[in-house]
Coordinates of C-alpha atoms and ligand atoms in Angstrom, one line a residue:
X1 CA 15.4 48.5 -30.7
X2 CA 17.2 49.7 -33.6
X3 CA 18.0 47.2 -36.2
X4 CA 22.3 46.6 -35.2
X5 CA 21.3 46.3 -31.9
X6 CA 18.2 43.8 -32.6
X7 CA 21.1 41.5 -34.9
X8 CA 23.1 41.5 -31.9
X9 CA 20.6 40.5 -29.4
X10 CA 19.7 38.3 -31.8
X11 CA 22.8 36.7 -32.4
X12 CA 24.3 36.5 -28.9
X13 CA 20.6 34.6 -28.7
X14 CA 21.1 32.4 -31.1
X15 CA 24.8 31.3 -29.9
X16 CA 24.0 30.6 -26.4
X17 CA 23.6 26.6 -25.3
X18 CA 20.3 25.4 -25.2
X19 CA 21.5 23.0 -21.4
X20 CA 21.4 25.1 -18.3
X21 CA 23.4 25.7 -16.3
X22 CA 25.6 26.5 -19.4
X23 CA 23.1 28.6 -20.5
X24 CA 23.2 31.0 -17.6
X25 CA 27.5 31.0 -17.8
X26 CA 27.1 31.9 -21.1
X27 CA 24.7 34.9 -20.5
X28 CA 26.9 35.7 -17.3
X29 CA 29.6 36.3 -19.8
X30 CA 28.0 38.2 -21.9
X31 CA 26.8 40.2 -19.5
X32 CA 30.3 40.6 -18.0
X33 CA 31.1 42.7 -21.2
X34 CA 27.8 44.5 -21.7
X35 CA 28.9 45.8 -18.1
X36 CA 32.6 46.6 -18.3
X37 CA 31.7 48.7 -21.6
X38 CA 28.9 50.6 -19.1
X39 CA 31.5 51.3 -16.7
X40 CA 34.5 52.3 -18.8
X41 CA 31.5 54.7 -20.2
X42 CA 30.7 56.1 -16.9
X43 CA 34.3 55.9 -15.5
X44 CA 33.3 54.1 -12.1
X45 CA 32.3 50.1 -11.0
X46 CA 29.1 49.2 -11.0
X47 CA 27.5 48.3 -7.6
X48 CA 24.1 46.0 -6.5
X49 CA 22.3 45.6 -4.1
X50 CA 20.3 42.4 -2.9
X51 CA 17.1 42.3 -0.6
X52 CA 16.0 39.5 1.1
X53 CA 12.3 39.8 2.5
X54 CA 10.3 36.3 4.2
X55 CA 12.0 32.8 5.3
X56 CA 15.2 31.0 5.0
X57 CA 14.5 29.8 1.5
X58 CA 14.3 33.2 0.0
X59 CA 17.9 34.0 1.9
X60 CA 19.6 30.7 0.3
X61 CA 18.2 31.9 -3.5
X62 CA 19.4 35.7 -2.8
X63 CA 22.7 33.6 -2.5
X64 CA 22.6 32.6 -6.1
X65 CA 21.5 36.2 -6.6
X66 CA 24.5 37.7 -5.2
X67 CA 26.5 35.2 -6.6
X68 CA 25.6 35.5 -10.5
X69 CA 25.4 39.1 -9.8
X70 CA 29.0 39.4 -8.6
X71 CA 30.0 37.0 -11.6
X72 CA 28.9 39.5 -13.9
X73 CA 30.8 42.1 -12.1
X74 CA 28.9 44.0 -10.0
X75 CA 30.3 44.7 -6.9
X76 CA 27.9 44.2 -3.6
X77 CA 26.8 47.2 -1.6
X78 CA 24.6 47.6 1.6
X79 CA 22.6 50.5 0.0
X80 CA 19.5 50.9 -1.8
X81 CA 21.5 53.8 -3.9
X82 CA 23.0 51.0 -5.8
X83 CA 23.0 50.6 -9.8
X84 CA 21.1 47.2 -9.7
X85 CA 18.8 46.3 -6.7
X86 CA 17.3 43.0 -6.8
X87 CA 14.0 42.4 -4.3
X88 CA 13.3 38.7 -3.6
X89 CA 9.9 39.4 -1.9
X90 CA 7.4 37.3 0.3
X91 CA 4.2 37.1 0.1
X92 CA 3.0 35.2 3.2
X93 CA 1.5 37.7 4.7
X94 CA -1.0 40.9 3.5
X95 CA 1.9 43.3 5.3
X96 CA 4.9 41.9 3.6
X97 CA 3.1 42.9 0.3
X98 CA 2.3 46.2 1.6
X99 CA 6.0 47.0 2.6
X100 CA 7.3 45.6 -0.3
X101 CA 5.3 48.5 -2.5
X102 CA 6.4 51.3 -0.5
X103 CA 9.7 50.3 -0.4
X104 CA 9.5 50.0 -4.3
X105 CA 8.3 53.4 -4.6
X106 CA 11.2 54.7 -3.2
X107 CA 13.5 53.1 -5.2
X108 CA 11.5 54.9 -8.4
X109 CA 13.0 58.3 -6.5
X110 CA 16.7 57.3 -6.4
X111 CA 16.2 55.5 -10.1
X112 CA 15.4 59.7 -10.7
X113 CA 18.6 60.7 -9.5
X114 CA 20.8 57.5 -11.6
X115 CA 18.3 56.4 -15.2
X116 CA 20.6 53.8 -15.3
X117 CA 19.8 52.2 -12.3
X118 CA 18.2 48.6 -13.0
X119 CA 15.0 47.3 -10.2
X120 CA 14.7 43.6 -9.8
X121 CA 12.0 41.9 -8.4
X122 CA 11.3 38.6 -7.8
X123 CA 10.4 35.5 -5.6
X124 CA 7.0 34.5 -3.9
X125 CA 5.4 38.2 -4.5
X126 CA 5.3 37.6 -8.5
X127 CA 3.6 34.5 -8.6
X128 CA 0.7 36.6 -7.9
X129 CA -0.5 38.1 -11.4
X130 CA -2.3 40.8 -9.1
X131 CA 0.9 41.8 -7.7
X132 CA 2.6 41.7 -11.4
X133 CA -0.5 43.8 -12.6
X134 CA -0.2 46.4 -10.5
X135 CA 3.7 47.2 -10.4
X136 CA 3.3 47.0 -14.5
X137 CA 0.6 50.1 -13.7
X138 CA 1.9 52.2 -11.4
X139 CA 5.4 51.4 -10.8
X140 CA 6.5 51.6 -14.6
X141 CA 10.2 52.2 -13.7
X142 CA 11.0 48.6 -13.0
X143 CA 13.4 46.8 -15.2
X144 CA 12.8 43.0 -14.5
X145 CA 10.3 40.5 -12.6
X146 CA 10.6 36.9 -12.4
X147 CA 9.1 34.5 -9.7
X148 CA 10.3 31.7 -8.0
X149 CA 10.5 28.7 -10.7
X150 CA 13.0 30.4 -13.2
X151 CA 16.0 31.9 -10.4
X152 CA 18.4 30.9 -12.5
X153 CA 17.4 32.9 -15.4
X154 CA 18.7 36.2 -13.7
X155 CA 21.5 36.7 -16.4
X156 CA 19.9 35.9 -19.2
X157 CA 16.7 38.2 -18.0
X158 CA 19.1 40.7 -17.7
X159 CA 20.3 40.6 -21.0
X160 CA 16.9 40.8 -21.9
X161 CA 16.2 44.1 -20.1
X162 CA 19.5 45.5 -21.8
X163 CA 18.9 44.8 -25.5
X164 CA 15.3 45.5 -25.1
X165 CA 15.4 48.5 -23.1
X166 CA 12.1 48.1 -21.2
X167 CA 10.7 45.9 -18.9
X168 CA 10.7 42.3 -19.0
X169 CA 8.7 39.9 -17.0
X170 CA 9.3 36.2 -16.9
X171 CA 6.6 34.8 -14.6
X172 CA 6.3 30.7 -14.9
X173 CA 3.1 28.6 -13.1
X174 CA 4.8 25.7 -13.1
X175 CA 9.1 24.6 -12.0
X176 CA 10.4 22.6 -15.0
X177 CA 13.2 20.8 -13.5
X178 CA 16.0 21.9 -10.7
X179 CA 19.2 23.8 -12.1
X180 CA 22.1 22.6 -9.8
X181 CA 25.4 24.5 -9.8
X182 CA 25.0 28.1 -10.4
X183 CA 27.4 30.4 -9.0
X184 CA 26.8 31.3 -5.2
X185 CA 28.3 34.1 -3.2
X186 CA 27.9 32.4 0.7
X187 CA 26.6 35.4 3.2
X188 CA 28.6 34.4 5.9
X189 CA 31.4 31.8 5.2
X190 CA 31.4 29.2 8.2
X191 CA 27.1 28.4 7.4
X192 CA 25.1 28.0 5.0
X193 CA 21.8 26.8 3.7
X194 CA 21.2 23.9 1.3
X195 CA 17.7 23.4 -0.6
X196 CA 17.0 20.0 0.0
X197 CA 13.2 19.9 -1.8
X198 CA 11.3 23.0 -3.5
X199 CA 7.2 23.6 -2.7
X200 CA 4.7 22.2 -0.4
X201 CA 1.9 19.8 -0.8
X202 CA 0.0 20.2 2.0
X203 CA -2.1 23.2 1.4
X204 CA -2.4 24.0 5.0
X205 CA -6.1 26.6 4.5
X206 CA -4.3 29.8 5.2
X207 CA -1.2 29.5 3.4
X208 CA -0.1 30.6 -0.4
X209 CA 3.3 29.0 -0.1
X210 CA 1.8 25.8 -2.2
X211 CA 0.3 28.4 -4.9
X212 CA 3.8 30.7 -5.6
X213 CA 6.2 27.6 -4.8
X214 CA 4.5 24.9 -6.6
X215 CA 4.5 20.8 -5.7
X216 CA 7.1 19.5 -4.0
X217 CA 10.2 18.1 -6.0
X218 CA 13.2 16.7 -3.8
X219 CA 16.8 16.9 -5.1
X220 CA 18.9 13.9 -5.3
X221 CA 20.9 12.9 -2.3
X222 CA 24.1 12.9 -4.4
X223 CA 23.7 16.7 -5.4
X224 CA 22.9 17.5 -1.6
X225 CA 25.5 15.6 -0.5
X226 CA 28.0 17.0 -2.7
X227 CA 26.7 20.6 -2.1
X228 CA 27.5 20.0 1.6
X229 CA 31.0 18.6 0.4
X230 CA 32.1 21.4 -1.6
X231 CA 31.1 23.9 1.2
X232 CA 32.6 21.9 3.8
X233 CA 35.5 22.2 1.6
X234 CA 35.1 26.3 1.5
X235 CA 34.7 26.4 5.2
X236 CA 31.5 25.8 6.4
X237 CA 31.0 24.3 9.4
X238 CA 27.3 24.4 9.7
X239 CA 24.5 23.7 7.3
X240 CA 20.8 23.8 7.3
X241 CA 19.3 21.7 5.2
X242 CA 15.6 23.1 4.0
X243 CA 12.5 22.5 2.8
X244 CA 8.5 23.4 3.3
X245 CA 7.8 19.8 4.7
X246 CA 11.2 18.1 4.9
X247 CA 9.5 15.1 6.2
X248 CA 8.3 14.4 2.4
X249 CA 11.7 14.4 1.3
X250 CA 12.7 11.6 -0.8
X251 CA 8.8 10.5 -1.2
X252 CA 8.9 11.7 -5.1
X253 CA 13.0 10.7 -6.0
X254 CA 13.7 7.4 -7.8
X255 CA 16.4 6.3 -4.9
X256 CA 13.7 6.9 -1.9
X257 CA 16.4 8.3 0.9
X258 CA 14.6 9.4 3.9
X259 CA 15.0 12.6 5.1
X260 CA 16.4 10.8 8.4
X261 CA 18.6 8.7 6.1
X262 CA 19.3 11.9 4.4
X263 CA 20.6 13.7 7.5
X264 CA 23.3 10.7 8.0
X265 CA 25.0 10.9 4.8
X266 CA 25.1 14.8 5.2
X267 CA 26.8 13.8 8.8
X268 CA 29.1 11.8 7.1
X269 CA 30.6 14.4 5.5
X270 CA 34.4 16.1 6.4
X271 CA 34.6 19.2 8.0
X272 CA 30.9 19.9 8.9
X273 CA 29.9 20.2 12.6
X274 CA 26.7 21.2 12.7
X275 CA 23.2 20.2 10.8
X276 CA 19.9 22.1 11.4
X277 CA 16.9 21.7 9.1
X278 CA 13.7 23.7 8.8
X279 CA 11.1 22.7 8.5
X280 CA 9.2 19.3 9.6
X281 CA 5.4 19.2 9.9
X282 CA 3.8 17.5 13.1
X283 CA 1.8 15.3 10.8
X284 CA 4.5 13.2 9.8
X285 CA 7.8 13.5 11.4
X286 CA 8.7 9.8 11.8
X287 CA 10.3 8.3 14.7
X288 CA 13.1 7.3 12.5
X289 CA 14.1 11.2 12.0
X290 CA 13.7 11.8 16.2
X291 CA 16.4 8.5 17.0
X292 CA 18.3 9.7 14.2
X293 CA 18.6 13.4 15.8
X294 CA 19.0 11.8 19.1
X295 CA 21.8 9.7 17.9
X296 CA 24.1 11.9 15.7
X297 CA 26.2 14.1 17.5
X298 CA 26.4 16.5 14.5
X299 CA 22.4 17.1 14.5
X300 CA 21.6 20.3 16.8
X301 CA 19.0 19.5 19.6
X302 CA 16.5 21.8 18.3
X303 CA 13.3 20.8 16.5
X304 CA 11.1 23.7 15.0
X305 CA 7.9 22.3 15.3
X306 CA 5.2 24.8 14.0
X307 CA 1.8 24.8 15.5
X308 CA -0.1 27.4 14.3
X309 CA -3.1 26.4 16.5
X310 CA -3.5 24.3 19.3
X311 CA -7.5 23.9 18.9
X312 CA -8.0 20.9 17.6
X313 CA -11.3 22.5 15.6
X314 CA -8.9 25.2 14.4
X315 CA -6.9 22.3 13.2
X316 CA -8.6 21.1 11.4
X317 CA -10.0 23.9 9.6
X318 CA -6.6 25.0 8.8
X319 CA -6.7 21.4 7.3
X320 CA -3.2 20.4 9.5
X321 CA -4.4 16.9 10.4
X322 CA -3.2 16.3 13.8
X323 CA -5.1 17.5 16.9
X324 CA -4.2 19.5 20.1
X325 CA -3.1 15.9 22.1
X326 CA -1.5 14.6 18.9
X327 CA 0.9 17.6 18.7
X328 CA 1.2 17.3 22.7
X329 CA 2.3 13.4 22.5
X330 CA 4.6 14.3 19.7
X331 CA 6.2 16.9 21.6
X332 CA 6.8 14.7 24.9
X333 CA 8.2 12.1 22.3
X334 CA 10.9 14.5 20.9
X335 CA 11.8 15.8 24.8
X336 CA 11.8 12.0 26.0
X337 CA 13.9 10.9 23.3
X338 CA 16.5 13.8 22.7
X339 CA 17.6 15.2 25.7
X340 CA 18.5 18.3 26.1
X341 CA 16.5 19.9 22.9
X342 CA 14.9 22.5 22.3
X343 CA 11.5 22.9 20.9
X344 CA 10.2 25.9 19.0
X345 CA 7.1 26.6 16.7
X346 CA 4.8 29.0 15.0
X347 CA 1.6 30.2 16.2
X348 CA -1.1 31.8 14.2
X349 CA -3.8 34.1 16.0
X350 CA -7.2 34.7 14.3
X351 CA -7.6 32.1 11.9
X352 CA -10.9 32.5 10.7
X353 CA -13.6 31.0 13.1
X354 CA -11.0 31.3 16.1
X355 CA -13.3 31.3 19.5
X356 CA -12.2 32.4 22.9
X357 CA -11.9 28.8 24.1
X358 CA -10.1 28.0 20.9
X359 CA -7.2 31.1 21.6
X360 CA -7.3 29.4 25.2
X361 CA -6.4 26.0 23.8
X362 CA -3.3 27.0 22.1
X363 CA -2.3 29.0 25.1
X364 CA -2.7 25.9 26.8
X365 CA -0.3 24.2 24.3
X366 CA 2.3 26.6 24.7
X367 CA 2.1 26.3 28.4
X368 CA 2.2 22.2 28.1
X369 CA 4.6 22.0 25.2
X370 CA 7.5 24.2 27.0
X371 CA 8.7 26.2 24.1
X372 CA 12.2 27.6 23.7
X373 CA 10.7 30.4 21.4
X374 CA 7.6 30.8 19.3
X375 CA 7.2 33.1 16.4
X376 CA 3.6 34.5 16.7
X377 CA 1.6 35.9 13.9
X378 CA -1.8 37.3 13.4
X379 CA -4.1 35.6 10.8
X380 CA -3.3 37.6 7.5
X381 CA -6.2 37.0 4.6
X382 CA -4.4 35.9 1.7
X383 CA -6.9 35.6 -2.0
X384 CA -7.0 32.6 -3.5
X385 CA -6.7 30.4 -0.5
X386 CA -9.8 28.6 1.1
X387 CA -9.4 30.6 4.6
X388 CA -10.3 33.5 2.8
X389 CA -13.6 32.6 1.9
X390 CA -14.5 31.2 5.5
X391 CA -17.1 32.5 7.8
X392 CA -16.3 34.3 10.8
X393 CA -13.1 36.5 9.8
X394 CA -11.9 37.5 13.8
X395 CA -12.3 41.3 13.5
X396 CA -8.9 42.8 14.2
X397 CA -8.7 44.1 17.7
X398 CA -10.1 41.1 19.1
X399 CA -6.9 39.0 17.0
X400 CA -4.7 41.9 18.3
X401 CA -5.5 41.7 21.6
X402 CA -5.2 37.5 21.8
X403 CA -2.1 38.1 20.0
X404 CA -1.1 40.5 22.8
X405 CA -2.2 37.8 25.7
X406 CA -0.2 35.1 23.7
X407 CA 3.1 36.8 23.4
X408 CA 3.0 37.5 26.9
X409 CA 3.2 33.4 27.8
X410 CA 4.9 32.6 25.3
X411 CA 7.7 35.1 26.7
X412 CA 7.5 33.8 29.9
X413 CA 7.1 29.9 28.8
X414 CA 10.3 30.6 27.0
X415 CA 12.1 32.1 29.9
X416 CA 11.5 29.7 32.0
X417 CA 12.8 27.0 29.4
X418 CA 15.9 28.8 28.9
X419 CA 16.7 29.6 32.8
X420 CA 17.4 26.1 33.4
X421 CA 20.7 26.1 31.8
X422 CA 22.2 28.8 33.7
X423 CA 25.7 28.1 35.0
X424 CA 26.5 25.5 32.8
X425 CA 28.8 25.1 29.6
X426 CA 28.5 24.7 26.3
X427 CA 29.9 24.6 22.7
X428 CA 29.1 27.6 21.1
X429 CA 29.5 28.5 17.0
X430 CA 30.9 31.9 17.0
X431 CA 28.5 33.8 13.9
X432 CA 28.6 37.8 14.7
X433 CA 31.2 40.0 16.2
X434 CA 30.5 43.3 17.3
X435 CA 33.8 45.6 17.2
X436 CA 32.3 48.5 19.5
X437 CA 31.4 46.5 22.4
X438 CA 33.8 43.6 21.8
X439 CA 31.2 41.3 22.3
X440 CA 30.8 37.7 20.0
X441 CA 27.2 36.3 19.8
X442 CA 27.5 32.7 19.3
X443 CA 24.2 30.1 18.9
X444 CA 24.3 27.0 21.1
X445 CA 23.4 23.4 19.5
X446 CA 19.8 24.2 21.2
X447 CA 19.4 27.6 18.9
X448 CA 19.9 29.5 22.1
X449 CA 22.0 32.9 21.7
X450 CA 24.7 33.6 24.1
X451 CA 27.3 37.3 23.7
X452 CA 30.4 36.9 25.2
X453 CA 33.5 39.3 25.2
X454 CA 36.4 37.8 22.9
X455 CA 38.0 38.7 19.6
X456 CA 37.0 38.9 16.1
X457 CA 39.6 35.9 15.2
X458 CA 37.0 33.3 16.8
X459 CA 34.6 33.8 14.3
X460 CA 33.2 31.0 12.4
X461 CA 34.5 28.8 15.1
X462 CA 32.9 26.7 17.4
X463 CA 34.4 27.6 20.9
X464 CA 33.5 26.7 25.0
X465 CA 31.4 29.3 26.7
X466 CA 30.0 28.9 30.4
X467 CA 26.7 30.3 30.4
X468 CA 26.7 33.0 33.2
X469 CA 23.2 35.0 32.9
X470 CA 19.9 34.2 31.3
X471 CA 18.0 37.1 29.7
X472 CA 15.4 35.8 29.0
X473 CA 15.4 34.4 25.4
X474 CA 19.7 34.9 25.4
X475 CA 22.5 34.8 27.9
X476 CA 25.4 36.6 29.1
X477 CA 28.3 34.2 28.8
X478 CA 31.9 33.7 29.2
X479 CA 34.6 32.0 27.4
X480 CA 36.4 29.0 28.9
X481 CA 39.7 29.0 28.3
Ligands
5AD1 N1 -1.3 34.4 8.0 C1 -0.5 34.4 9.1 N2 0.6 33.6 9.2 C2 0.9 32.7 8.2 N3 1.8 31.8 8.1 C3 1.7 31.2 6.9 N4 0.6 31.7 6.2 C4 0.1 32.7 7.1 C5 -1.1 33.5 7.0 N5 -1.9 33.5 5.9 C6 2.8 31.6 9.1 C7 2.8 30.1 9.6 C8 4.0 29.5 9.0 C9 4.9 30.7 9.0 C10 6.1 30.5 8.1 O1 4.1 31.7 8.5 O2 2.8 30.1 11.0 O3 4.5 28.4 9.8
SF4_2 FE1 2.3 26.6 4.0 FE2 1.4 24.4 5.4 FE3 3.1 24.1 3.3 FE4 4.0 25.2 5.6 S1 3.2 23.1 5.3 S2 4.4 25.9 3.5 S3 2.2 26.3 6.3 S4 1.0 24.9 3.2

């Protein structure tokens, strides 16, 4: 850095508020001018672009992404060829590492084309100091990497990157506290996410979530309640309220709300008509939260319910405490007690140790459960987890082709669950319209997809569609007038 630039880095550092968020609105402004002064230079606006890889959680932070992004200035884009492109990566599985690098690589060739381009990454993918260590090495064209305890640092990193002119990482191992009320830019207008608790606990044997999110810490009611307010007040009609384990929510806050008690207040609230949540574990979803979904009319009839085995050996292993006729019980419960729902899960094929009767007991689940859908996955290795280091790794084609027998029940356990509501009505929340065909899909209460012709003016509204033809996992419909 030369020395006037180092006194001005270092005394825009030295003015900035020590609180957050004020912090962050302060390097937002800054920011805002470091960027007008780059595109008065260059005579055009600035554009970014922001990626979402992984689960719901990721989608809700690349909200605040795009939203202190486009308080800085930039304007969004749907291309990769954008000045600033921001990856919020996952790291669940081996695969979503691997496409992560590739894609990475390619942004090097159009940062070759436009130097000033600035590559982002951040989210679960960092945590890993492999991960970290190897883009540092090869891929020495990225600008900034951060992970996922320190998202609200994204301005201020940036105004790191720019006075410093190389790359800055800002990896943390451990959350400090939660930042509320940073800017957000809502993808779609009529929903929206709301964090409700950060990390997970459990340390399920196969699963890094617990080593790049870190333990558990639930937000206060009041701040979720509030959240939920001021996007009712924007126009959102539905929210889904998440977490790793929602069913621990409340167990480490000084007021103690349950997540059931939780789910009233959020009811409570003008203007919203729909609450989902993702994710409850079968170990401990109480029968409080079940009346209290059967009982609010605002709280969809859909449960997702993951799984992952339904050995009870594999269970156990996978250190899930419950067994195959726990998880079968709990699902009769949920159907018993709230008609009408839907129940969907996860499955994972090929955890370590996984026999042939073992694959045959969780297609035996799937068969007994009834699921609406399941999202399938094959076992994927990840370091640092106990799985890894178990005996009896299922080679590959034997996982692949259990994976292969699997999808084809679950496909036709899911059909069957779906048919029965053919010819009948629902309510419907318009979300995508597509121009060419003229054709609105809209999600019933149950999670179940249903395109229909109307206009685009219906969007984000919650309209009567009779439900004409089941295709298997969505259905034809039309719209009562
Ligand atoms: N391999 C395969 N699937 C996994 N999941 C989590 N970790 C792994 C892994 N190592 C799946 C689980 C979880 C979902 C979000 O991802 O089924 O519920
Ligand atoms: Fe991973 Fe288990 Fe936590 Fe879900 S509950 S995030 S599968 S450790």
């Amino acid at each position: 850095m030369e020395r006037s630039e180092e006194m001005y880095a270092e005394r825009v550092r030295s003015l900035a508020p020590a609180d957050e968020p004020e912090r962050q609105y302060y390097f937002i402004d800054v920011m805002k001018s470091v960027l007008a002064e780059k595109e008065s230079r260059i005579g055009r606006k600035l554009t970014m672009n922001v990626v979402t890889f992984g689960c719901q959680m990721n989608a809700k932070d690349s909200e605040t992404f795009s939203g202190i992004l486009s308080a800085i200035g930039y304007e969004e884009t749907d291309s990769e060829d954008a000045d600033l492109v921001l990856y919020n990566t996952c790291t669940v599985r081996e695969n979503a590492n691997t496409r992560v690098y590739g894609r990475i690589g390619y942004l090097g060739n159009l940062k070759k084309k436009n130097p000033d381009k600035r590559i982002i990454l951040c989210g679960c993918m960092m945590q890993e100091p492999q991960a970290v260590e190897k883009i540092r090495k090869s891929y020495r064209f990225v600008d900034v990497i951060f992970g996922t305890h320190n998202i609200y640092k994204l301005a201020e990193l940036l105004f790191e990157r720019e006075v410093g002119g190389e790359l800055v990482i800002d990896v943390w191992d451990k959350a400090t506290g939660i930042v509320e009320d940073l800017p957000r830019r809502n993808k779609y207008g009529f929903k929206a996410g709301i964090n409700i608790m950060y990390g997970c606990n459990n340390f399920c044997s196969y699963c890094i979530v617990p080593y790049v999110r870190g333990r558990e810490r639930s937000r206060s009611a009041a701040d979720i309640v509030a959240e939920a307010e001021h996007l009712a007040e924007n126009g959102v009609r539905e929210v889904m309220l998440l977490g790793q384990n929602v069913n621990s929510y409340g167990k480490n806050t000084p007021d103690g709300i349950t997540f059931a008690q939780l789910l009233h207040m959020v009811s409570k609230v003008d203007g919203i008509r729909r609450i989902r949540f993702m994710t409850p574990h079968p170990k401990d979803l109480s029968d409080e939260l079940i009346e209290e979904i059967a009982a609010n009319d605002k709280v969809c009839k859909h449960v997702h319910l993951p799984l992952q085995s339904g050995s009870t050996a594999v269970l156990k292993a996978m250190n899930r405490h419950y067994t195959k006729e726990q998880y079968l019980a709990l699902v009769e419960k949920i159907k018993e007690r709230i008609p009408g729902v839907a129940v969907t899960t996860d499955i994972i094929v090929g955890f370590p140790g996984e026999t042939e009767e073992d694959f045959a007991e969780t297609v035996d689940v799937v068969r007994k459960a009834g699921f609406m859908a399941a999202y399938t996955f094959l076992y994927s290795k990840r370091t640092g987890t106990p799985a890894a280091k178990m005996e009896g790794q299922v080679p590959d084609d034997v996982a692949g082709e259990r994976f292969k027998r699997l999808l084809d029940a679950v496909g036709e356990v899911s059909a069957r669950e779906a048919q029965v509501y053919e010819g009948s009505m629902a309510d419907v929340l318009c979300e995508e319209y597509k121009a060419k065909e003229g054709l609105m899909t809209g999600r019933l209460d149950n999670n179940l997809l249903v395109h229909f012709p109307c206009d685009e003016t219906l969007l984000g509204e919650i309209v009567r569609v009779e439900l004409k033809t089941c295709k298997g996992f969505y259905y034809l419909g039309e719209r009562c007038e």
